[in-house]
Short mmCIF file of C-alpha atoms in Angstrom, two decimals:
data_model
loop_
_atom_site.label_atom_id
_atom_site.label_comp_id
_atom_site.label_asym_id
_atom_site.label_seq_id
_atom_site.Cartn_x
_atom_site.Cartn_y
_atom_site.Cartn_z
CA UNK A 729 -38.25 33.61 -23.14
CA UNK A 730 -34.57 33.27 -23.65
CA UNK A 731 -33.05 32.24 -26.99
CA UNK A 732 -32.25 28.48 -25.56
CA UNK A 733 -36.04 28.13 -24.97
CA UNK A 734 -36.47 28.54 -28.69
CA UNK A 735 -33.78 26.40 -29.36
CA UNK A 736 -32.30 27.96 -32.07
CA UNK A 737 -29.24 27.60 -33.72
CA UNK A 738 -26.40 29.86 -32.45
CA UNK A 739 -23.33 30.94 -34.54
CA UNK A 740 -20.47 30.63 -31.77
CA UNK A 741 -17.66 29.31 -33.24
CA UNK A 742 -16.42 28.43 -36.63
CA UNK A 743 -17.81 24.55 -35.75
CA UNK A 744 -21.47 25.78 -35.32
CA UNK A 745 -21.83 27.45 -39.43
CA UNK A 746 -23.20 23.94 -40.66
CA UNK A 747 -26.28 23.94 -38.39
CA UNK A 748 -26.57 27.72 -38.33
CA UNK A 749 -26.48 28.11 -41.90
CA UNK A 750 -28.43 25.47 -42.34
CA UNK A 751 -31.10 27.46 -40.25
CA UNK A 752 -30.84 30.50 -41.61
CA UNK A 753 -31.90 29.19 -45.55
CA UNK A 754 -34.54 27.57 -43.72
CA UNK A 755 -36.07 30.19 -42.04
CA UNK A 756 -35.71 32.33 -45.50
CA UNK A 757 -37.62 28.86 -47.73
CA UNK A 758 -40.29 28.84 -44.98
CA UNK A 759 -40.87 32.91 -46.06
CA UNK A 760 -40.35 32.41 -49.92
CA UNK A 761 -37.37 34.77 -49.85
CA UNK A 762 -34.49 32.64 -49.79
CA UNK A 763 -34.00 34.07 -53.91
CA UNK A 764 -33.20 37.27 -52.47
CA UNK A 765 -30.98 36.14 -49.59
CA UNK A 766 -29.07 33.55 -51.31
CA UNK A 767 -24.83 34.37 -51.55
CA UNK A 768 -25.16 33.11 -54.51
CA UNK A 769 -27.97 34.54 -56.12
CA UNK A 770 -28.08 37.90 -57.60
CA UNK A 771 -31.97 38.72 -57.04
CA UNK A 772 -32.23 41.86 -54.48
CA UNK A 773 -35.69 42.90 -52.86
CA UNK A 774 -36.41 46.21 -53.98
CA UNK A 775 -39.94 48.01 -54.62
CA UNK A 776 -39.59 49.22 -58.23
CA UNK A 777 -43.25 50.66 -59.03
CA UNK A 778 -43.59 54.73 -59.50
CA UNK A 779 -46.22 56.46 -57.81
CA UNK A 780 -49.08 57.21 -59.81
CA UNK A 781 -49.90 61.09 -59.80
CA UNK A 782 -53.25 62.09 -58.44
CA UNK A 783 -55.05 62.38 -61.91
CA UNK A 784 -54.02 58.95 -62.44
CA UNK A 785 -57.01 56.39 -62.97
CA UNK A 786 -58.53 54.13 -60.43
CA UNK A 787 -57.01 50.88 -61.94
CA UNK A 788 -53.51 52.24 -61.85
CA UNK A 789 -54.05 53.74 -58.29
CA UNK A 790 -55.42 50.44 -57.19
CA UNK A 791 -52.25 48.18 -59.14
CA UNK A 792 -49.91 50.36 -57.30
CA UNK A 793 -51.45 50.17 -53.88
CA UNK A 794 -51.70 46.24 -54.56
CA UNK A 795 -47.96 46.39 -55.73
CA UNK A 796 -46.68 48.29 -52.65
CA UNK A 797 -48.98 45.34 -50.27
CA UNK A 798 -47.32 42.78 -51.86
CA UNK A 799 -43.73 44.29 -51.19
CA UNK A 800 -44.29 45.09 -47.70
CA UNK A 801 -45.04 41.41 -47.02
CA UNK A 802 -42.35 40.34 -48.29
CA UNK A 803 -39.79 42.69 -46.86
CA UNK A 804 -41.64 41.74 -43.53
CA UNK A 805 -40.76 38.31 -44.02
CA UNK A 806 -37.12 39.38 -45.01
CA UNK A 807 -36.59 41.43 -42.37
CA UNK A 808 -37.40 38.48 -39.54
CA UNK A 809 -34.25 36.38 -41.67
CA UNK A 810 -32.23 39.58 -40.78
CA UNK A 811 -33.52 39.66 -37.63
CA UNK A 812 -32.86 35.91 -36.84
CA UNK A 813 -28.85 36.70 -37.76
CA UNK A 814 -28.50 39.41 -35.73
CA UNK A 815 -30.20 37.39 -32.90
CA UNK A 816 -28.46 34.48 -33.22
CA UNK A 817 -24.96 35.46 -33.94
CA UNK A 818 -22.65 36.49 -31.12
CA UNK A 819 -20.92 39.35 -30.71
CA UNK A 820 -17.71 38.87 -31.37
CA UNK A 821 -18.74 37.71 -35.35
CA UNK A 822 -21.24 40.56 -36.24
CA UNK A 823 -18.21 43.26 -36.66
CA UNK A 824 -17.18 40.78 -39.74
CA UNK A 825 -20.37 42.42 -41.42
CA UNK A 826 -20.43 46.06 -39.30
CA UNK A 827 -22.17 48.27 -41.62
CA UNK A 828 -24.03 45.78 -43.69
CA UNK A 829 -28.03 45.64 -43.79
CA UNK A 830 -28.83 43.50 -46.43
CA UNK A 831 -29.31 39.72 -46.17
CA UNK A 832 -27.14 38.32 -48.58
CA UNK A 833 -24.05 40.97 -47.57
CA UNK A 834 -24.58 39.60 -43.94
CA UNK A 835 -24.13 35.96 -45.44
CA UNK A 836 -21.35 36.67 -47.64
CA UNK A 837 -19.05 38.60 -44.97
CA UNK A 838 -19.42 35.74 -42.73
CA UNK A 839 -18.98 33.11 -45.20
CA UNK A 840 -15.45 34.84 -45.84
CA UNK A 841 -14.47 35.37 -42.01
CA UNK A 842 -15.37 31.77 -40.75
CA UNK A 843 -17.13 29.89 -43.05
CA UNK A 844 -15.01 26.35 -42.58
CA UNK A 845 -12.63 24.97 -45.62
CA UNK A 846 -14.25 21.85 -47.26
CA UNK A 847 -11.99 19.79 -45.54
CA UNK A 848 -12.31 21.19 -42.02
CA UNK A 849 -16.02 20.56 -42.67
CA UNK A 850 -15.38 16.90 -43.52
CA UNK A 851 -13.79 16.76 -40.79
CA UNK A 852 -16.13 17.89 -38.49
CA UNK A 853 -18.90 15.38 -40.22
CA UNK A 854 -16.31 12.64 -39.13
CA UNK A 855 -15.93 13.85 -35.38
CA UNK A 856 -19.91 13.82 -35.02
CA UNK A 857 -20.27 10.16 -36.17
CA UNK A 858 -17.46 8.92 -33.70
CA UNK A 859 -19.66 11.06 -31.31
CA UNK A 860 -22.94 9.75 -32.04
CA UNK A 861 -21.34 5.97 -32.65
CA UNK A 862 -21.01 6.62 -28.42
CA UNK A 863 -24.45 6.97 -27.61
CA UNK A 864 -26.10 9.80 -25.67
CA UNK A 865 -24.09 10.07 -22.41
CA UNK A 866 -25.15 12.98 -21.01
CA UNK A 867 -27.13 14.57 -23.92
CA UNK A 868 -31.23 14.11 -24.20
CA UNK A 869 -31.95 11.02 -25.78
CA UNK A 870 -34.63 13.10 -28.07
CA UNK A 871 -31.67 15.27 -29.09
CA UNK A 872 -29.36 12.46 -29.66
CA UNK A 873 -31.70 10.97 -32.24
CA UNK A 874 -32.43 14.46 -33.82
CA UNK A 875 -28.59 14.69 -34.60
CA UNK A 876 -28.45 11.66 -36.72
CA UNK A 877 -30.43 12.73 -39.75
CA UNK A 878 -28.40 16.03 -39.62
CA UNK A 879 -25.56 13.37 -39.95
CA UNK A 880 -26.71 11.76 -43.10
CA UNK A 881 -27.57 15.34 -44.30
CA UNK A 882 -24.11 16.85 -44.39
CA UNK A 883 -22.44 13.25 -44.96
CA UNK A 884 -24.23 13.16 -48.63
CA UNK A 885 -23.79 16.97 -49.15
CA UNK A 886 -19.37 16.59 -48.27
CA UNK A 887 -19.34 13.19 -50.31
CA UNK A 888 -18.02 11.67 -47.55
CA UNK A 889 -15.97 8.48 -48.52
CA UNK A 890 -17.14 5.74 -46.63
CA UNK A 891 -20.17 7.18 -44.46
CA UNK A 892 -23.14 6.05 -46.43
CA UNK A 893 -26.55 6.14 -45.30
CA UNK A 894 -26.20 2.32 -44.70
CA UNK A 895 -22.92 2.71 -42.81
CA UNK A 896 -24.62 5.02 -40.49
CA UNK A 897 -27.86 3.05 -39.78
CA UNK A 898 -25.38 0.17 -39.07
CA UNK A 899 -23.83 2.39 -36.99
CA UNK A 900 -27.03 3.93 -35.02
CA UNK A 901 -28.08 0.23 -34.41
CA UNK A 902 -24.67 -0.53 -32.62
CA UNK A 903 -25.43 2.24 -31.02
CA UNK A 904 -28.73 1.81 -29.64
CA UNK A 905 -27.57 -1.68 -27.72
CA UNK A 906 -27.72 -0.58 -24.66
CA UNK A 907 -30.37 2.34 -25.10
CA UNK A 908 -32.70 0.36 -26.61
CA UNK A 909 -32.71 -3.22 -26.58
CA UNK A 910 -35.94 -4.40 -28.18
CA UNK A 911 -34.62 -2.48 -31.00
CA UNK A 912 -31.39 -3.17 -31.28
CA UNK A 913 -32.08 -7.05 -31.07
CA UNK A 914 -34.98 -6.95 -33.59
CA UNK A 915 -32.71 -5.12 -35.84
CA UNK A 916 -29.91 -7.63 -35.65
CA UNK A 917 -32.33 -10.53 -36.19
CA UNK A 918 -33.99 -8.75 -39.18
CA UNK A 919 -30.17 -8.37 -40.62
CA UNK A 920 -29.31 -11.53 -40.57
CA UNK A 921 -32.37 -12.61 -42.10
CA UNK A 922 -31.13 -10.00 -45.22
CA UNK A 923 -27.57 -11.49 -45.25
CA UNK A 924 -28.99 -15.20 -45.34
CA UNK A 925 -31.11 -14.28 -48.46
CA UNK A 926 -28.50 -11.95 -50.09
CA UNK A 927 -26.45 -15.42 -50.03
CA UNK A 928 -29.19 -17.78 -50.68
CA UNK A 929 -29.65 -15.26 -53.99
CA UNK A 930 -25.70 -16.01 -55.05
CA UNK A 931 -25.93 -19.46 -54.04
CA UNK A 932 -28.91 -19.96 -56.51
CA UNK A 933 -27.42 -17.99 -59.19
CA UNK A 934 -23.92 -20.35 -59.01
CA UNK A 935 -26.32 -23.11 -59.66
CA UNK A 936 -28.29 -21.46 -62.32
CA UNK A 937 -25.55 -20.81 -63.85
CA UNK A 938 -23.84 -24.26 -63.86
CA UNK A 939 -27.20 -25.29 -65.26
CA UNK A 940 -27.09 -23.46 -68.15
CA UNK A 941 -23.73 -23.79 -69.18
CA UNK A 942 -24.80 -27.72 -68.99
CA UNK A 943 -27.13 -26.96 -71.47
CA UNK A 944 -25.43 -24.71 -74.11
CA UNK A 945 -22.35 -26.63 -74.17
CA UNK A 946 -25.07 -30.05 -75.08
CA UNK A 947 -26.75 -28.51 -77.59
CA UNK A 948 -23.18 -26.82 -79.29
CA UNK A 949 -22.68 -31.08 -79.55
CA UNK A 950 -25.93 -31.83 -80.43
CA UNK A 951 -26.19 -29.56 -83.51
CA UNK A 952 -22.89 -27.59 -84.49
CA UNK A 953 -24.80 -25.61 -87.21
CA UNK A 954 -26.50 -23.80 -84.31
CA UNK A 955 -23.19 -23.15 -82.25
CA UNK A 956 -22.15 -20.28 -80.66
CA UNK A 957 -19.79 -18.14 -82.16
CA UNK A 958 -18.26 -17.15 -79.26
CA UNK A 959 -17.52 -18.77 -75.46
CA UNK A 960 -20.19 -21.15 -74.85
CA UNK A 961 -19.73 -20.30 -70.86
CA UNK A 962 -22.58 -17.78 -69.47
CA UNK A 963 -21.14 -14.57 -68.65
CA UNK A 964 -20.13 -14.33 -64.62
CA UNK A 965 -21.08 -11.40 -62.41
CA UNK A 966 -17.64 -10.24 -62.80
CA UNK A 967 -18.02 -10.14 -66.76
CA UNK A 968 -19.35 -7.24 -68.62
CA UNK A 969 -23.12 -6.05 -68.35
CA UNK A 970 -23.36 -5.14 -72.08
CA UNK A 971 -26.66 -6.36 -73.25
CA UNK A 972 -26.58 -8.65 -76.01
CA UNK A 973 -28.33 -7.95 -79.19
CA UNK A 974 -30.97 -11.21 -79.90
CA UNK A 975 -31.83 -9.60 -83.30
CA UNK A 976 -28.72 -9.93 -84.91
CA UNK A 977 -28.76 -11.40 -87.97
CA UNK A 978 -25.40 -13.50 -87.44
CA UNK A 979 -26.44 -14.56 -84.04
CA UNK A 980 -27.38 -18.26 -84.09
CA UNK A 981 -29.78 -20.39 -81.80
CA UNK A 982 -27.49 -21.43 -79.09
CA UNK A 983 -26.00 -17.38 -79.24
CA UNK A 984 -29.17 -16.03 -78.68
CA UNK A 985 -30.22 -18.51 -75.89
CA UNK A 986 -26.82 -17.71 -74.29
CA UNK A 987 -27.35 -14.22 -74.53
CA UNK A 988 -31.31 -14.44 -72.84
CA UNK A 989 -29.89 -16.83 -70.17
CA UNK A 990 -27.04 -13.85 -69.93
CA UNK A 991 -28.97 -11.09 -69.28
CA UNK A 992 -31.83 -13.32 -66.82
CA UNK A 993 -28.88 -14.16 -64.48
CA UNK A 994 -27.41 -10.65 -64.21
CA UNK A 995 -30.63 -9.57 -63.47
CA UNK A 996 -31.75 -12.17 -60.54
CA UNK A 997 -28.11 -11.01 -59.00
CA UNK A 998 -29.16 -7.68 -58.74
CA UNK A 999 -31.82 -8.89 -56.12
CA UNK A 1000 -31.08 -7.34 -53.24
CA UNK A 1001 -33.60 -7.85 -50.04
CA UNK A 1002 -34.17 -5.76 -47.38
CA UNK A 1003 -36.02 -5.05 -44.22
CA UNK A 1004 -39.77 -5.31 -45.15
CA UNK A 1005 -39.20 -4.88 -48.56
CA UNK A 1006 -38.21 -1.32 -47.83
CA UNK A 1007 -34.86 0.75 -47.95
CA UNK A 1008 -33.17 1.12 -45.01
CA UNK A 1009 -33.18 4.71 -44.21
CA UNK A 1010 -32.19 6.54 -40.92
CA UNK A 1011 -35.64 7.93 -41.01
CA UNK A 1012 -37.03 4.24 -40.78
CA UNK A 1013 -34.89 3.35 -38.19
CA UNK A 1014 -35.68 6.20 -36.02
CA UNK A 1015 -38.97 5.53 -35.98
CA UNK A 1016 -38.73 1.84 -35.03
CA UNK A 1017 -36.12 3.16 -32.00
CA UNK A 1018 -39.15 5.06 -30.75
CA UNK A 1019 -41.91 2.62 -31.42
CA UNK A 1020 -40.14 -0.10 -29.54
CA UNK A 1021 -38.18 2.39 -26.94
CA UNK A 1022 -39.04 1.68 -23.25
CA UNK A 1023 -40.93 3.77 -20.60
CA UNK A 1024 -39.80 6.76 -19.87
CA UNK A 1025 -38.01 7.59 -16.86
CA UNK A 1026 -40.57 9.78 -15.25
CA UNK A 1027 -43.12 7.58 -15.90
CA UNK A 1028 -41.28 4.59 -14.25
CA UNK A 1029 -40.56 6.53 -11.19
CA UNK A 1030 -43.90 7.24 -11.51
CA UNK A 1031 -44.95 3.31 -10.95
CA UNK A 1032 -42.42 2.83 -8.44
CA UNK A 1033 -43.19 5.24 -6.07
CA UNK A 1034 -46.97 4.09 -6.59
CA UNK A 1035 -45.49 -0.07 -5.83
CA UNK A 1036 -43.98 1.09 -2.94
CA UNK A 1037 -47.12 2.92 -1.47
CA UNK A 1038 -49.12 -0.30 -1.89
CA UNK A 1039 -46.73 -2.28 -0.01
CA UNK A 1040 -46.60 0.10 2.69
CA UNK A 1041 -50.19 -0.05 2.72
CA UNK A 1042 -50.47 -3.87 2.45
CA UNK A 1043 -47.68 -5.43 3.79
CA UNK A 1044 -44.56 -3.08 4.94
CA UNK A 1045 -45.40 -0.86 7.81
CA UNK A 1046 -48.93 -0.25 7.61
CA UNK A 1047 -51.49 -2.47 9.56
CA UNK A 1048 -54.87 -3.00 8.24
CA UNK A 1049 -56.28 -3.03 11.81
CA UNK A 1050 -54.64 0.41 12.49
CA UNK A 1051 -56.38 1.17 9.29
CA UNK A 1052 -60.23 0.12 10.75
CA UNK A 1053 -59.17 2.13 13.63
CA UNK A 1054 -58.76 5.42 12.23
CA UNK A 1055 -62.48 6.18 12.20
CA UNK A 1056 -62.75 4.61 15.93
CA UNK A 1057 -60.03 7.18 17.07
CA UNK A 1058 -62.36 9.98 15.42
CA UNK A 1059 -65.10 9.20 17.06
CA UNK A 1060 -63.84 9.13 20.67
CA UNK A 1061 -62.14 12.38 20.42
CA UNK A 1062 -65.46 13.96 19.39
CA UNK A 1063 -66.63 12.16 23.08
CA UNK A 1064 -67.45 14.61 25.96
CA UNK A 1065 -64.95 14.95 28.56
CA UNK A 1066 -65.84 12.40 30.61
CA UNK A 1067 -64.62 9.70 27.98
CA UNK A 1068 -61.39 11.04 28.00
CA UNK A 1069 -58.19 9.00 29.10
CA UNK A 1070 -58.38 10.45 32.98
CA UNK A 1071 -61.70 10.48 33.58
CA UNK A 1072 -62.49 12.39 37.45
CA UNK A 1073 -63.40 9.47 39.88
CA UNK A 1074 -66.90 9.93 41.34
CA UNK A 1075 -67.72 11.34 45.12
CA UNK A 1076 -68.48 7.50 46.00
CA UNK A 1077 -64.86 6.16 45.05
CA UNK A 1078 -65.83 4.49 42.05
CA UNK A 1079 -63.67 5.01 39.02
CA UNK A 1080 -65.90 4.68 35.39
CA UNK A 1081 -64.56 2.34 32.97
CA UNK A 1082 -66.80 3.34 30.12
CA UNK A 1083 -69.03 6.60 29.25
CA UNK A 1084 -72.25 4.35 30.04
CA UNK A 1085 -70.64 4.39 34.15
CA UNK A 1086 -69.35 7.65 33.86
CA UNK A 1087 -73.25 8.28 33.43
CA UNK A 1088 -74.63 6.45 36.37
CA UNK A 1089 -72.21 7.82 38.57
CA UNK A 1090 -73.04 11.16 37.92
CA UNK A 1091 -76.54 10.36 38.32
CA UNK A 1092 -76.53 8.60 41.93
CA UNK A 1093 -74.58 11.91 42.72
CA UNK A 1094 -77.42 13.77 41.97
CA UNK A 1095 -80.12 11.68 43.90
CA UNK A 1096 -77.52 11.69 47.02
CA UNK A 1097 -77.53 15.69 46.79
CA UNK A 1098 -81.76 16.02 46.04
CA UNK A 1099 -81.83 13.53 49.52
CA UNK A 1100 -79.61 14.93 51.86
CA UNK A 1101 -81.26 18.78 50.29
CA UNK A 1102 -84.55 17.27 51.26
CA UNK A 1103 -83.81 16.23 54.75
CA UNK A 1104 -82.58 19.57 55.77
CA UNK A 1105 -85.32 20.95 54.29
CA UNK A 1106 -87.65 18.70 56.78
CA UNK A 1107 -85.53 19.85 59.87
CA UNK A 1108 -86.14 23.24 59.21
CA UNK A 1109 -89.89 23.01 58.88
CA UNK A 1110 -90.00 20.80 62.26
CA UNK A 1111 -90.88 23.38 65.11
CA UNK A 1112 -88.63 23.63 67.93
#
């Protein structure tokens, strides 16, 4: 089996380190010894134990034998992350660590050689969302969806202005129009349902707030020993988020109210809905792309080709009385000869229309013969 049948990640060009790196830890997590193949890490797999002499006891003997067990496993498991890079690199790259064996030299050389600058890998996160933004084209639409996590992946771990994960699940929607309908039109109509309650939640809190400020600035009139000491005006979204201190001594009725009412409508702006209650992940909406994807194109080939047999059974080319006569044709052919299509005419003239003639005939052949037999039989016994 070739190394595309395992799909793995290669290490071709400098545009390929991302995913290939990205493979390569891993591999080494899955085997517990990423700590000793890390660039960055300073932890080296190396079997430290001495061998205990032969007078040694049987506990010590044992330890070390359990010691040098544990170390083989592990370097097993090492050596298939070493493996994997020499597999999976191509041969032009692997003289940028000729004469290295260990893991983490392996990873460092290349790292120096073509490991991209933080910008050309920004970059490169940039290029695949324009690519992805296009839909599949000619690429696998299970690969296509497998690249978009990978997307959100690097896009967090670059800091990529202006790519969050919400920007690309807006994006994956728009791009799904024409792959996926269903989806793409229950996502739209579940997004406007969010934007109409995102502004019915700012519409209520203008009101709210109108409200209030009604009522401070009535009771500032209706007792001025209770006034506030500062702006009688609730504090805006735009103001500062500073929580006010209700315990305070100097604070009077109205202050404290204003500061309760304060904090009450920063919090109900902070409401933010969205689709079933849940964050909107690209995880979330990959899974309701393939819940509501359609059929397969296999399997609708599949019911076409099965349609179009019925019809030509039914309807287009195929006639149920040629049908009932299938078994009629059988039979005939199994016939003796003298059913077939030219049947031999009999001595007396007559041609047999049927088997059932064909029969007679050949038996008033017969009695002619046994007669005329039979008369020259009776001549020869008459004396002369």
């Amino acid at each position: 089996m070739s190394i595309k049948d395992h799909n793995l990640a290669m290490l071709n060009a400098r545009e390929d380190w991302t995913n290939w790196i990205n493979s390569i830890e891993d591999l080494a997590v899955r085997n517990d010894v990423w700590n000793y193949c890390d660039p960055e890490g300073i932890e080296n797999l190396v079997f430290t134990a001495t061998k205990p002499s032969d007078s040694a006891s049987k506990d010590t003997i044992q330890k070390y034998h359990s010691l040098q067990a544990i170390y083989e496993s592990e370097k097993k498991k090492y050596d298939k992350v070493s493996d994997r890079i020499d597999l999976t690199v191509c041969q032009e790259f692997k003289q940028h660590y000729l004469g290295i064996h260990d893991v983490r030299g392996k990873l460092i050389a290349l790292a120096d050689s073509i490991q991209p600058t933080a910008k050309d890998q920004k970059q490169n996160v940039r290029t695949e969302f324009e690519s992805l933004k296009k839909g599949p084209g000619n690429t696998s639409l299970d690969k296509w969806l497998s690249r978009w996590p990978a997307l959100v992946s690097n896009a967090k771990r670059y800091k990529i202005e202006n790519l969050s994960e919400s920007q690309i699940c807006d994006a994956f929607i728009e791009a799904s129009r024409e792959v996926n309908p269903p989806f793409y039109n229950y996502m739209k109509s579940k997004e406007a349902q969010v934007e109409n309650e995102k502004n019915l939640i700012k519409e209520a809190a203008k009101a709210m707030e109108k409200i209030s400020n009604a009522f401070l600035t009535a009771l500032n009139e209706i007792n001025p020993d209770h006034a506030s000491n500062g702006s009688i005006t609730v504090a805006s979204s735009a103001d500062s988020e500073e929580d006010e201190n209700d315990q305070n001594d100097d604070a009077t009725i109205v202050q404290k109210a204003q500061n309760t009412t304060n904090r009450a409508l920063r919090a109900f702006r902070k409401l933010n809905p969205t689709l079933s209650e849940k964050k909107i992940t690209i995880g979330f909406c990959i899974r309701q792309f393939r819940t509501m994807a359609p059929p397969k194109e296999n399997a609708t080939r599949g019911r076409a080709a099965h349609a179009t047999f019925q019809d030509r059974k039914h309807g287009n080319g195929w006639d149920s009385q040629n049908e009932e006569s299938q078994p009629q044709q059988k039979r005939q052919r199994t016939q003796p000869s003298s059913s077939s299509t030219n049947p031999q005419q009999c001595k007396d003239g007559h041609q047999p229309s049927c088997p059932i003639e064909s029969h007679h005939c050949s038996q008033r052949e017969q009695e002619a013969s046994d007669k005329h037999r039979k008369e020259l039989q009776e001549k020869q016994d008459q004396p002369t």
